[in-house]
mmCIF file of C-alpha atoms in Angstrom:
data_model
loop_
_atom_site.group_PDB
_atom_site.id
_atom_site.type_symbol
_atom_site.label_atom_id
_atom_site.label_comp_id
_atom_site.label_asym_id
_atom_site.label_seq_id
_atom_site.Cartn_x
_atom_site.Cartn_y
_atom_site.Cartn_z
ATOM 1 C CA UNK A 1 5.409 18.966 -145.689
ATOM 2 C CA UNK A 2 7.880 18.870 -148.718
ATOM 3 C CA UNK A 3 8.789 21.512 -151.069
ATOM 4 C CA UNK A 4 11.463 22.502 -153.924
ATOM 5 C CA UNK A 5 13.298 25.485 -152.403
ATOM 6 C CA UNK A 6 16.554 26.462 -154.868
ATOM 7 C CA UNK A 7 16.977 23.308 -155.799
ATOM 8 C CA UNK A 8 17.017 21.610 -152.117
ATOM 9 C CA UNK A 9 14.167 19.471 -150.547
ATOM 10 C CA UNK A 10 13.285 20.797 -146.874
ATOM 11 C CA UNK A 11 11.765 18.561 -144.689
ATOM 12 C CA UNK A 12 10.376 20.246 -141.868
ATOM 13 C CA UNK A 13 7.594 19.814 -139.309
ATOM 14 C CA UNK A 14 6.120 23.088 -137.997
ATOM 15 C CA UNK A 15 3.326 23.026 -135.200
ATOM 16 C CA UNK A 16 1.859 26.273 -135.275
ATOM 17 C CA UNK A 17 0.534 25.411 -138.732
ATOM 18 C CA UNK A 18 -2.849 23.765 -138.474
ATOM 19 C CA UNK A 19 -5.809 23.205 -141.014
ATOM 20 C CA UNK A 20 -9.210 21.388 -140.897
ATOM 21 C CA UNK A 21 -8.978 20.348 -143.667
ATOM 22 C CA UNK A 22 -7.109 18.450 -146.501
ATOM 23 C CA UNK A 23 -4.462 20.238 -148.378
ATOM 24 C CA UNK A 24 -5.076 19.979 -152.030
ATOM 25 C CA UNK A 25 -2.102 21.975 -153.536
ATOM 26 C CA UNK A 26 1.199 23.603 -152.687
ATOM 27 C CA UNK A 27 2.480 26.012 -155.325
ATOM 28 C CA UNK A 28 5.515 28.193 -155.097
ATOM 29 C CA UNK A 29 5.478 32.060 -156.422
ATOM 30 C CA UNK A 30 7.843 34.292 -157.976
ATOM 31 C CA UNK A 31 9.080 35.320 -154.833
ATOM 32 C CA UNK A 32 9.771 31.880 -153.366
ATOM 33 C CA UNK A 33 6.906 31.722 -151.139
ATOM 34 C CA UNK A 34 5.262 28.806 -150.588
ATOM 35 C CA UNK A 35 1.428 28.432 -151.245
ATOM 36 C CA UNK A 36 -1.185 25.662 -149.739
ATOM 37 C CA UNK A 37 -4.609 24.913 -151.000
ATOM 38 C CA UNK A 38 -6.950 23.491 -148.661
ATOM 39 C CA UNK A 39 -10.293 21.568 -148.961
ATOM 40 C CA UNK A 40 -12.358 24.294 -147.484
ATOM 41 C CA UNK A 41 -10.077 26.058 -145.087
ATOM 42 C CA UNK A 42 -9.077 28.718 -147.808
ATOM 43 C CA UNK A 43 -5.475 29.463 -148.353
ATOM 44 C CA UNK A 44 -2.497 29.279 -146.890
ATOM 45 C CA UNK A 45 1.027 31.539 -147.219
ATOM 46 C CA UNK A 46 4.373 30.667 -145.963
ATOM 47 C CA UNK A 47 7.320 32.920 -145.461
ATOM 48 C CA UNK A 48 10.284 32.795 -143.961
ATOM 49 C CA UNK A 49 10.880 35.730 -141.800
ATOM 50 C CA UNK A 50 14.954 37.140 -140.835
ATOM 51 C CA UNK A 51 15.083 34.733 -138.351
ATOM 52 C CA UNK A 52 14.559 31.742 -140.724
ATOM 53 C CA UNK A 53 11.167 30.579 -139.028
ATOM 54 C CA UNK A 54 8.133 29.987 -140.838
ATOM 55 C CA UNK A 55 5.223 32.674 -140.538
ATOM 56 C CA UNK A 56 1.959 31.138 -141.817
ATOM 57 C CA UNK A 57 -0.919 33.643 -143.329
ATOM 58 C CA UNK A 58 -4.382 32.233 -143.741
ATOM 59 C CA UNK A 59 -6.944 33.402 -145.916
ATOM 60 C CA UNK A 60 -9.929 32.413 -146.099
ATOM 61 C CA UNK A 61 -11.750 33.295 -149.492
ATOM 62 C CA UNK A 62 -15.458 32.797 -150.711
ATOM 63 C CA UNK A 63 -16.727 32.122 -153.845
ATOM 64 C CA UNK A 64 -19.577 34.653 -155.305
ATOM 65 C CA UNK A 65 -22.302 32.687 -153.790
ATOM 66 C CA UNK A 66 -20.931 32.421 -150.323
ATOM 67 C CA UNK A 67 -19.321 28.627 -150.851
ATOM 68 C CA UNK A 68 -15.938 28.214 -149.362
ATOM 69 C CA UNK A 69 -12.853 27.946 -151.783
ATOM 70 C CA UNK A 70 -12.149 24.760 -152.347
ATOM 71 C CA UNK A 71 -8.511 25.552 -154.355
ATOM 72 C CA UNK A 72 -7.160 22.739 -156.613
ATOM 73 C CA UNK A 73 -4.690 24.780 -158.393
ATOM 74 C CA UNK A 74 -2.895 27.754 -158.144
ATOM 75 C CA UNK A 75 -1.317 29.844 -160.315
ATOM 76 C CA UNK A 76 0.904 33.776 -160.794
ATOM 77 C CA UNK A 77 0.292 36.107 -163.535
ATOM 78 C CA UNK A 78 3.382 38.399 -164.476
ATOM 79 C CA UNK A 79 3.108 40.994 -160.979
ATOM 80 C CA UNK A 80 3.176 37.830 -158.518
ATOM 81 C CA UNK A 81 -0.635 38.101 -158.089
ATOM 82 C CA UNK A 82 -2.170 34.908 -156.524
ATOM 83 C CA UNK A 83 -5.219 33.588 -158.641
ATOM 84 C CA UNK A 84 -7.073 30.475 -157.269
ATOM 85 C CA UNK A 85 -9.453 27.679 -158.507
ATOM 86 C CA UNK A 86 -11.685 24.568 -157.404
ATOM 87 C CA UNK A 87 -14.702 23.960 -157.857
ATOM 88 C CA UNK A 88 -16.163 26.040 -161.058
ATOM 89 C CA UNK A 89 -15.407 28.934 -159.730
ATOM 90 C CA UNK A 90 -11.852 30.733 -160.120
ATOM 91 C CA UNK A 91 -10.820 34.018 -158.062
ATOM 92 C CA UNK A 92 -8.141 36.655 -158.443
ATOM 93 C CA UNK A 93 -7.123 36.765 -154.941
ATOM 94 C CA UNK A 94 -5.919 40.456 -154.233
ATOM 95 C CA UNK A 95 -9.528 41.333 -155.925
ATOM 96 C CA UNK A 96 -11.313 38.971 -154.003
ATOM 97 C CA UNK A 97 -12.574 38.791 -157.633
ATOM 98 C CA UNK A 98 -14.667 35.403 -158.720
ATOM 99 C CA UNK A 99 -15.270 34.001 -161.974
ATOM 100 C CA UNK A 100 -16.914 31.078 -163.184
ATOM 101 C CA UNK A 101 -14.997 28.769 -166.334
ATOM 102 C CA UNK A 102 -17.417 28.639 -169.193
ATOM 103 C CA UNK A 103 -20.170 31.425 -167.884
ATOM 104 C CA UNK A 104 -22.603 30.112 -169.690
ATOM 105 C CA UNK A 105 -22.826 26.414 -168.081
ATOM 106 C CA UNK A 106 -25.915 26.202 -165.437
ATOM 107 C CA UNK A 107 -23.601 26.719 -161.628
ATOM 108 C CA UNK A 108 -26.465 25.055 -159.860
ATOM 109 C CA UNK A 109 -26.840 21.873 -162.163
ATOM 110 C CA UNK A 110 -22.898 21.079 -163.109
ATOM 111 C CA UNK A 111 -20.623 22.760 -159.912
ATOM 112 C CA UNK A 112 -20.271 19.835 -158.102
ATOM 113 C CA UNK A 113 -18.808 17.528 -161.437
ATOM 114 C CA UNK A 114 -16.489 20.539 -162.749
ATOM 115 C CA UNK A 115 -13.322 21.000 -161.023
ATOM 116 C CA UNK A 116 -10.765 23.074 -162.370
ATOM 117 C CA UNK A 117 -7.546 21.013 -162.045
ATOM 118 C CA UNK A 118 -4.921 22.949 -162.989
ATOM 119 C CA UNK A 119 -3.875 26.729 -164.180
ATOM 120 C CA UNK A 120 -1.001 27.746 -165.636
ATOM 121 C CA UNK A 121 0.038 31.887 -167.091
ATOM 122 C CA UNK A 122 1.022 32.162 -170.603
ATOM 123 C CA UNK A 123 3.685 35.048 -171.327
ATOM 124 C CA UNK A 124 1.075 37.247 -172.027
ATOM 125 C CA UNK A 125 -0.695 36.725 -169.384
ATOM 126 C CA UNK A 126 -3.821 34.981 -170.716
ATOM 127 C CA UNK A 127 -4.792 32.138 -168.225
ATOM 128 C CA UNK A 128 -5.010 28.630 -169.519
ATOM 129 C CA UNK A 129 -7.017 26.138 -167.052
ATOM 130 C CA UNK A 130 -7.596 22.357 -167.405
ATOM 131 C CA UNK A 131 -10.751 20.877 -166.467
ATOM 132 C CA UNK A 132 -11.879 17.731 -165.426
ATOM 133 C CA UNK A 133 -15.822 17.668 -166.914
ATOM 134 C CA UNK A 134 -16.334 15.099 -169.870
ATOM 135 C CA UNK A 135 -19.460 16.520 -171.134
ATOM 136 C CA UNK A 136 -18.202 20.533 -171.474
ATOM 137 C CA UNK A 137 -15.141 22.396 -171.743
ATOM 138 C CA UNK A 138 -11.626 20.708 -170.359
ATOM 139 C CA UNK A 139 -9.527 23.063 -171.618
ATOM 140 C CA UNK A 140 -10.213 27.619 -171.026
ATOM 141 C CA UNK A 141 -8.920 30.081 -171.148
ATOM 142 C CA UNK A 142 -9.481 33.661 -169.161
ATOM 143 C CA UNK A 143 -7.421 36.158 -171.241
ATOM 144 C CA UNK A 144 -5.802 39.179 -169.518
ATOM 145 C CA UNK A 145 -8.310 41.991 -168.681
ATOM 146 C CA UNK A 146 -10.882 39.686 -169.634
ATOM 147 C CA UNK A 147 -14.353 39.524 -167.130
ATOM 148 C CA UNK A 148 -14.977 35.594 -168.077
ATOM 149 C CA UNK A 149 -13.217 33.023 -169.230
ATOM 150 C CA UNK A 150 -13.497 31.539 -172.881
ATOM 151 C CA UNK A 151 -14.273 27.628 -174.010
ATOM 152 C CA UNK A 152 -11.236 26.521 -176.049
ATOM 153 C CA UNK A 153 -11.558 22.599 -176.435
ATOM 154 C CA UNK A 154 -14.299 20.701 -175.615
ATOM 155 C CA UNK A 155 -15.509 16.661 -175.034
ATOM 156 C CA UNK A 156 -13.240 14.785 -172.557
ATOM 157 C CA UNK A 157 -11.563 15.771 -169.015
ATOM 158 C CA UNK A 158 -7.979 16.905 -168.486
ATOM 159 C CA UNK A 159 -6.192 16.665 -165.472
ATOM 160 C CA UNK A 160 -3.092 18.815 -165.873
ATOM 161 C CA UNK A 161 -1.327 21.229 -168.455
ATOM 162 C CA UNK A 162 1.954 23.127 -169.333
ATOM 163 C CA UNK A 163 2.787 26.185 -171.343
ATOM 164 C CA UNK A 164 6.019 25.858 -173.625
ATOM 165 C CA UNK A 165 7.931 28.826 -174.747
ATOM 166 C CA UNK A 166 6.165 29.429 -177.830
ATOM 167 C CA UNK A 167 2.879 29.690 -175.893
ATOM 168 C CA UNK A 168 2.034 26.441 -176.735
ATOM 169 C CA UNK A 169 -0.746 24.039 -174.453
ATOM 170 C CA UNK A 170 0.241 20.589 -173.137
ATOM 171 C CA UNK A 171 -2.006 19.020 -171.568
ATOM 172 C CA UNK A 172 -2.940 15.095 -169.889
ATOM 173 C CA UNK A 173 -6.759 14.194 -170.289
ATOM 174 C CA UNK A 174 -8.901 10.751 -169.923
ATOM 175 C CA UNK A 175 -8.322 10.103 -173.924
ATOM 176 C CA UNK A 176 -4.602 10.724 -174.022
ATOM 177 C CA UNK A 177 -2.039 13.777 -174.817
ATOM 178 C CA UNK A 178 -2.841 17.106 -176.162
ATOM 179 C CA UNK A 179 -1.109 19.669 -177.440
ATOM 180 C CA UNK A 180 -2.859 23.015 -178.511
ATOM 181 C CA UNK A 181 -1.286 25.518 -180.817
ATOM 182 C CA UNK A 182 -3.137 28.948 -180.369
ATOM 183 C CA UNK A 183 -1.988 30.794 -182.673
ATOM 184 C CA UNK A 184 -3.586 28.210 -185.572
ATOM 185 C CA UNK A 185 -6.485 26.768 -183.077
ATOM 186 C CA UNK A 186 -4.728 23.036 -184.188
ATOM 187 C CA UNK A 187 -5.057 20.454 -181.440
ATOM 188 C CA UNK A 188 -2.527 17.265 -181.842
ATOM 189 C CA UNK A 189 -3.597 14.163 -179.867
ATOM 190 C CA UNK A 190 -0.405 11.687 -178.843
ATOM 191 C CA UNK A 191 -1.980 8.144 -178.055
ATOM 192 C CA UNK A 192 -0.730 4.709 -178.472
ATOM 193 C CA UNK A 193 -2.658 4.389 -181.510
ATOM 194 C CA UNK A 194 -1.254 6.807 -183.716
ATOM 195 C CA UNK A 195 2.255 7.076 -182.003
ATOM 196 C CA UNK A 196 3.050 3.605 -181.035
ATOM 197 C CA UNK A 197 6.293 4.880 -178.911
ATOM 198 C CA UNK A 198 3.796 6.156 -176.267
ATOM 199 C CA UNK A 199 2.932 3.358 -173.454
ATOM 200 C CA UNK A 200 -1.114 3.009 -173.545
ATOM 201 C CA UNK A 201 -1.894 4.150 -170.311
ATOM 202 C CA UNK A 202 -3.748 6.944 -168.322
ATOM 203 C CA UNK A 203 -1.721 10.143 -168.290
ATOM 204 C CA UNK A 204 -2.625 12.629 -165.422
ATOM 205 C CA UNK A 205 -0.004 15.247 -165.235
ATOM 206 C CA UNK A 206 2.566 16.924 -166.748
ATOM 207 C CA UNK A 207 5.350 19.599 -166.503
ATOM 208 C CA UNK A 208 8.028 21.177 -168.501
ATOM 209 C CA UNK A 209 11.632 21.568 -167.661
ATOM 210 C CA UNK A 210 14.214 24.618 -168.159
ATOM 211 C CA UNK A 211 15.518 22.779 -171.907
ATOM 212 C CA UNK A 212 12.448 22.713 -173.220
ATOM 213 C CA UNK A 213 11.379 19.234 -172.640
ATOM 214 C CA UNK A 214 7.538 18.066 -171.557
ATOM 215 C CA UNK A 215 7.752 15.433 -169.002
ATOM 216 C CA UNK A 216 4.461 12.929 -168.202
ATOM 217 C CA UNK A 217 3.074 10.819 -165.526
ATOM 218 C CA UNK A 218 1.200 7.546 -165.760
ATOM 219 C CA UNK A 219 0.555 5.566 -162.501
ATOM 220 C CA UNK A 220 4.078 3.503 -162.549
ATOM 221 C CA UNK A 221 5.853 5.125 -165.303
ATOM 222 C CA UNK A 222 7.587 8.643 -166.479
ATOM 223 C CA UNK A 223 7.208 9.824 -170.198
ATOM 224 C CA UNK A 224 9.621 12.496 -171.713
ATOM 225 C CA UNK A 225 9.432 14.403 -175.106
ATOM 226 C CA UNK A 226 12.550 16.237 -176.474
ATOM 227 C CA UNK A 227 10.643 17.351 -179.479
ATOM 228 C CA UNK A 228 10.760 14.840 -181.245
ATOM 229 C CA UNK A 229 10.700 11.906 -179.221
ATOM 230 C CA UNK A 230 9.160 10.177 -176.433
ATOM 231 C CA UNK A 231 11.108 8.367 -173.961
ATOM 232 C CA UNK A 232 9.937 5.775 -170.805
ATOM 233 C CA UNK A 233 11.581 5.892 -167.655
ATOM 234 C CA UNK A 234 10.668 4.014 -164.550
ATOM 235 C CA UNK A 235 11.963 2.293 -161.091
ATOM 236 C CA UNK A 236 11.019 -0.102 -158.114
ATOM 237 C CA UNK A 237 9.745 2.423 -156.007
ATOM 238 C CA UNK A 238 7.506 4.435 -159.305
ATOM 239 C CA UNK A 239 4.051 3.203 -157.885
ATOM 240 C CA UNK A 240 0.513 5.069 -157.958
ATOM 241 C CA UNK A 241 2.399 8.365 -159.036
ATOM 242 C CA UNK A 242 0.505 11.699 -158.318
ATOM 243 C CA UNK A 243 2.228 14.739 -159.487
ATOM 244 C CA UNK A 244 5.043 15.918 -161.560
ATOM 245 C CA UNK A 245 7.414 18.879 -161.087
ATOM 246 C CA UNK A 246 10.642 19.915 -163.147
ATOM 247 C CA UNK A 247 13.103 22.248 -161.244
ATOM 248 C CA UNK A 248 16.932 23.110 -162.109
ATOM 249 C CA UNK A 249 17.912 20.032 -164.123
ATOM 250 C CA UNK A 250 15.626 17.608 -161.733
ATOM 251 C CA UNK A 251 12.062 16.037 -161.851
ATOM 252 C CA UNK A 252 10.342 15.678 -158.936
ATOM 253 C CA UNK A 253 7.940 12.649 -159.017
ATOM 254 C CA UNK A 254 5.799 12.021 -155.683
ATOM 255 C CA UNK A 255 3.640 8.764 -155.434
ATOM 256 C CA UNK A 256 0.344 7.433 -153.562
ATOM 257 C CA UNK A 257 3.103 5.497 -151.001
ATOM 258 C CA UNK A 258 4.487 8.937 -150.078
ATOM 259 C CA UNK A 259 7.680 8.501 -152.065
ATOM 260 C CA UNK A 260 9.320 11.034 -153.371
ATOM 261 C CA UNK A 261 11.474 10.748 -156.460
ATOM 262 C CA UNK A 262 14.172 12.213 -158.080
ATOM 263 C CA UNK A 263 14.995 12.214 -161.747
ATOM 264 C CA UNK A 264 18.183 13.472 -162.379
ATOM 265 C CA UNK A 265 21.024 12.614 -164.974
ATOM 266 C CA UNK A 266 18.812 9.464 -166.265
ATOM 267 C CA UNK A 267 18.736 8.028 -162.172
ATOM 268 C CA UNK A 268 16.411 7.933 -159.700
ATOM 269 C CA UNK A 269 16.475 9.174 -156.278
ATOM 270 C CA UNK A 270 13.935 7.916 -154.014
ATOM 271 C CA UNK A 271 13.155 9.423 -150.525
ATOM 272 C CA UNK A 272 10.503 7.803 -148.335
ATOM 273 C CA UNK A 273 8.495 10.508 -146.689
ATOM 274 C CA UNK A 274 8.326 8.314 -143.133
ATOM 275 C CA UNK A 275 6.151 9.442 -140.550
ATOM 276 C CA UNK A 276 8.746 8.264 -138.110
ATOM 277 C CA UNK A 277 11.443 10.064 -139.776
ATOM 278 C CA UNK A 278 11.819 13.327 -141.415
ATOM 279 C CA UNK A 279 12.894 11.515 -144.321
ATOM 280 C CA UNK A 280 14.574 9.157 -146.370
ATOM 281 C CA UNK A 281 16.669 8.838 -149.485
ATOM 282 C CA UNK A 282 18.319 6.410 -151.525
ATOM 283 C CA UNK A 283 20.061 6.615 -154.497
ATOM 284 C CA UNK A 284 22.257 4.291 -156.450
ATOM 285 C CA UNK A 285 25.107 5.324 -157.458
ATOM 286 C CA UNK A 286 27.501 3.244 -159.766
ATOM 287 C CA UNK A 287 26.172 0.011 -158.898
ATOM 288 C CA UNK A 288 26.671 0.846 -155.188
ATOM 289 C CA UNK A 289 23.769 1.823 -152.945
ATOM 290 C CA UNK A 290 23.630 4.355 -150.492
ATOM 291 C CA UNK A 291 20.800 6.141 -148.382
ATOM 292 C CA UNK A 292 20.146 8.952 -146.165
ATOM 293 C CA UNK A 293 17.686 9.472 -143.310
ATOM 294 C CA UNK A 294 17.186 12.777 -142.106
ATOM 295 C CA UNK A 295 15.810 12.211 -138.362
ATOM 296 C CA UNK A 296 13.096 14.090 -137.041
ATOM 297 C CA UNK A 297 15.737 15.439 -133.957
ATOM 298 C CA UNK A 298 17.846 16.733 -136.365
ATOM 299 C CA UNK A 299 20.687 14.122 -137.383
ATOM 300 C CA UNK A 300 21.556 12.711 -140.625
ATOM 301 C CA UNK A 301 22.049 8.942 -140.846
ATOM 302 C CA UNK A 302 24.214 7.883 -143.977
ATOM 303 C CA UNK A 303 24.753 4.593 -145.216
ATOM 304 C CA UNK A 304 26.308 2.706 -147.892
ATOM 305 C CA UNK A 305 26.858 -0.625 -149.220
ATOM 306 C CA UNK A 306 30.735 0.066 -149.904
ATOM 307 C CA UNK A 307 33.116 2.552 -148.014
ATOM 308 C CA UNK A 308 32.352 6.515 -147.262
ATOM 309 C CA UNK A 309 34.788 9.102 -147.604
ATOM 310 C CA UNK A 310 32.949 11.990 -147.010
ATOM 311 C CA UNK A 311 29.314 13.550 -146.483
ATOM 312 C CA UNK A 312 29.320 17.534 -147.808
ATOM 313 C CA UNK A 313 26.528 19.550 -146.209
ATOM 314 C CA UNK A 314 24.747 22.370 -147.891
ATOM 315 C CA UNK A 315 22.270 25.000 -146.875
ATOM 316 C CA UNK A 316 19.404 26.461 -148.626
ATOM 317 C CA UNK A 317 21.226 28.825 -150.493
ATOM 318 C CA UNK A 318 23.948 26.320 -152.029
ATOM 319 C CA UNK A 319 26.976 27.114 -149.316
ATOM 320 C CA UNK A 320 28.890 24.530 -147.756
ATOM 321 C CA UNK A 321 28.111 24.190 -144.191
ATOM 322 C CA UNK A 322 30.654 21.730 -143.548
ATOM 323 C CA UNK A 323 32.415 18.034 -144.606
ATOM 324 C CA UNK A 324 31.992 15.111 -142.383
ATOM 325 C CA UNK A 325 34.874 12.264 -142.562
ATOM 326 C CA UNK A 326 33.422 8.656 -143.156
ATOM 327 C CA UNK A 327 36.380 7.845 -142.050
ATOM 328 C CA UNK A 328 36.197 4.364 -144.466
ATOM 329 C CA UNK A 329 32.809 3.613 -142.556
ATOM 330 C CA UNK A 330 29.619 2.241 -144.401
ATOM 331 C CA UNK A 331 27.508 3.877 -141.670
ATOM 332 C CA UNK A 332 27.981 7.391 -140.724
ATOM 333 C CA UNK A 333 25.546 9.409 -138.083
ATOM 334 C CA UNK A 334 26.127 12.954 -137.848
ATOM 335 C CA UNK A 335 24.886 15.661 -135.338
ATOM 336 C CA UNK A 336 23.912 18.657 -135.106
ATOM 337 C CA UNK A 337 23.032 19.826 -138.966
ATOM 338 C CA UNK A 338 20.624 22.708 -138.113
ATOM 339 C CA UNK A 339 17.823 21.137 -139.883
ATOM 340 C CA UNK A 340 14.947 22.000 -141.766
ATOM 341 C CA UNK A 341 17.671 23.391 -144.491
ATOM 342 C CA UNK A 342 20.060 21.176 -145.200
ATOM 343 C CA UNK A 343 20.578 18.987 -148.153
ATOM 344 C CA UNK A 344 23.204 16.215 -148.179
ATOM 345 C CA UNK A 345 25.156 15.718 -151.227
#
């Protein structure tokens, strides 16, 4: 399992953590704690306790009607409180409270075709949910104290969405890119038709970093828009992408071939999740190449294709743990790094 943790992957492997099922989403709350989704097995909560070892919580929630939660998306309203959603149904977790999107749709006849994909808080705390139905609602919303949820946009499926500072909807659907003002009700649709800069393609997620730009996924390419632009980026390893996340000045781009990417400073970063290895990154840096394996024992194996000087190592919370001479080497192994934790710079 892989997460964003202050700005530092962890790679960790934990064996008192066991599900049934698949996990379908891992979301991180105000309080740093990481989240997991299942297919079925409820929900999962992991904490670090004063030791540093993971403590794993399982809950295991039930829709109105006695299904099991199937929980695509998670999301935190402005008190930290967990709300959940899958199949039609969304809960508020500490109330063990379930609602269905759109009331009025027949549960029976359309659950199994409407899947809520995605939920994201607005500053008000009015809850904006994509969903993937073409012949109903894909975008609702379930304002705050509200007992149901409203139908905002209607007549394709949407996959993913973002709220910008102005309270503003972004979201990626079947026909191309929306954005939804709702303070004037005006939805904008970006497609290669009317804005020829944007690559046709299939857009499935999206995500918005700290400066105010939206950032977009297609299946081998990344889309950004500062506004008033949109920009392409890509690499070798940008294959089959799944799911976008923007964190402290990176974005965080994982793939169908369990690579996970990097975009930082216009450059890529990819690290190959390995199931022999804890992981794997590579980065090129001024025209010279150099990788990093973090080994399932524990070590760190650096390599490069010119000279090393040195390899810094950082804990979780951004302190040096220590500098390791290269010594002029291209290949340095080092010992001993205390991993899960550690991120070498």
């Amino acid at each position: 399992y892989y997460g964003e943790w202050l700005d530092k992957i962890w790679f960790y492997n934990n064996a008192s953590f066991h599900t049934k099922d698949t996990i379908t989403c891992i979301t991180v709350d105000k309080s740093k704690i990481m989240w997991l989704g299942t297919f079925g097995d409820g929900i999962f909560k992991r904490t670090l306790n004063s030791a540093q070892n993971f403590l794993t919580f399982h809950y295991n929630y039930y829709w109105k009607d006695g299904f099991p939660l199937v929980c695509y998306s998670m999301a935190f309203d402005s008190e930290n409180n967990p709300w959940a959603a899958g199949f039609y149904f969304y809960m508020d977790c500490n109330r063990e409270t379930a609602f269905t999107v759109a009331s009025d749709w027949n549960c029976s006849a359309h659950a199994g075709g409407i899947k809520i994909m995605d939920m994201v808080f607005d500053s008000k705390d009015n809850l904006w949910m994509a969903v993937d139905h073409v012949e109903h609602t894909y975008l609702a919303c379930h304002e705050k104290e509200a007992t149901a949820s409203t139908a905002v946009l209607e007549g394709t499926a949407a996959t993913s969405l973002a709220v910008d500072s102005k309270d503003n909807i972004w979201l990626t659907c079947t026909d191309g890119i929306h954005y939804y003002e709702p303070g004037t009700k005006k939805n904008t649709l970006y497609t290669h038709e009317n804005h020829p800069e944007i690559p046709q393609a299939l857009y499935t997620a999206c995500d918005i970093d700290q400066d105010g730009n939206v950032w977009f996924i297609t299946s081998n390419l990344l889309l950004k828009y500062d506004g008033k632009n949109f920009t392409q980026y890509t690499c070798e390893e940008f294959n089959e992408a799944r799911s976008v996340l923007c964190g402290r000045g990176n974005v965080w781009v994982y793939t169908k071939n369990n690579i996970l990417l990097r975009f930082k400073n216009n450059v890529f970063t990819s690290i190959d999740l390995d199931s022999q290895q804890t992981g794997f990154m590579k980065e090129k840096r001024e025209n010279s190449l150099f990788s990093a394996t973090y080994n399932a024992d524990g070590t760190i194996t650096v390599a490069g294709d010119i000279a090393i000087k040195e390899v810094n190592i950082y804990d979780v919370s951004g302190m040096l743990v220590s500098t390791i001479a290269g010594e002029g080497k291209n290949k340095v192994e080092i010992k001993e790094t205390g991993m899960p934790g550690k991120e070498l710079h």
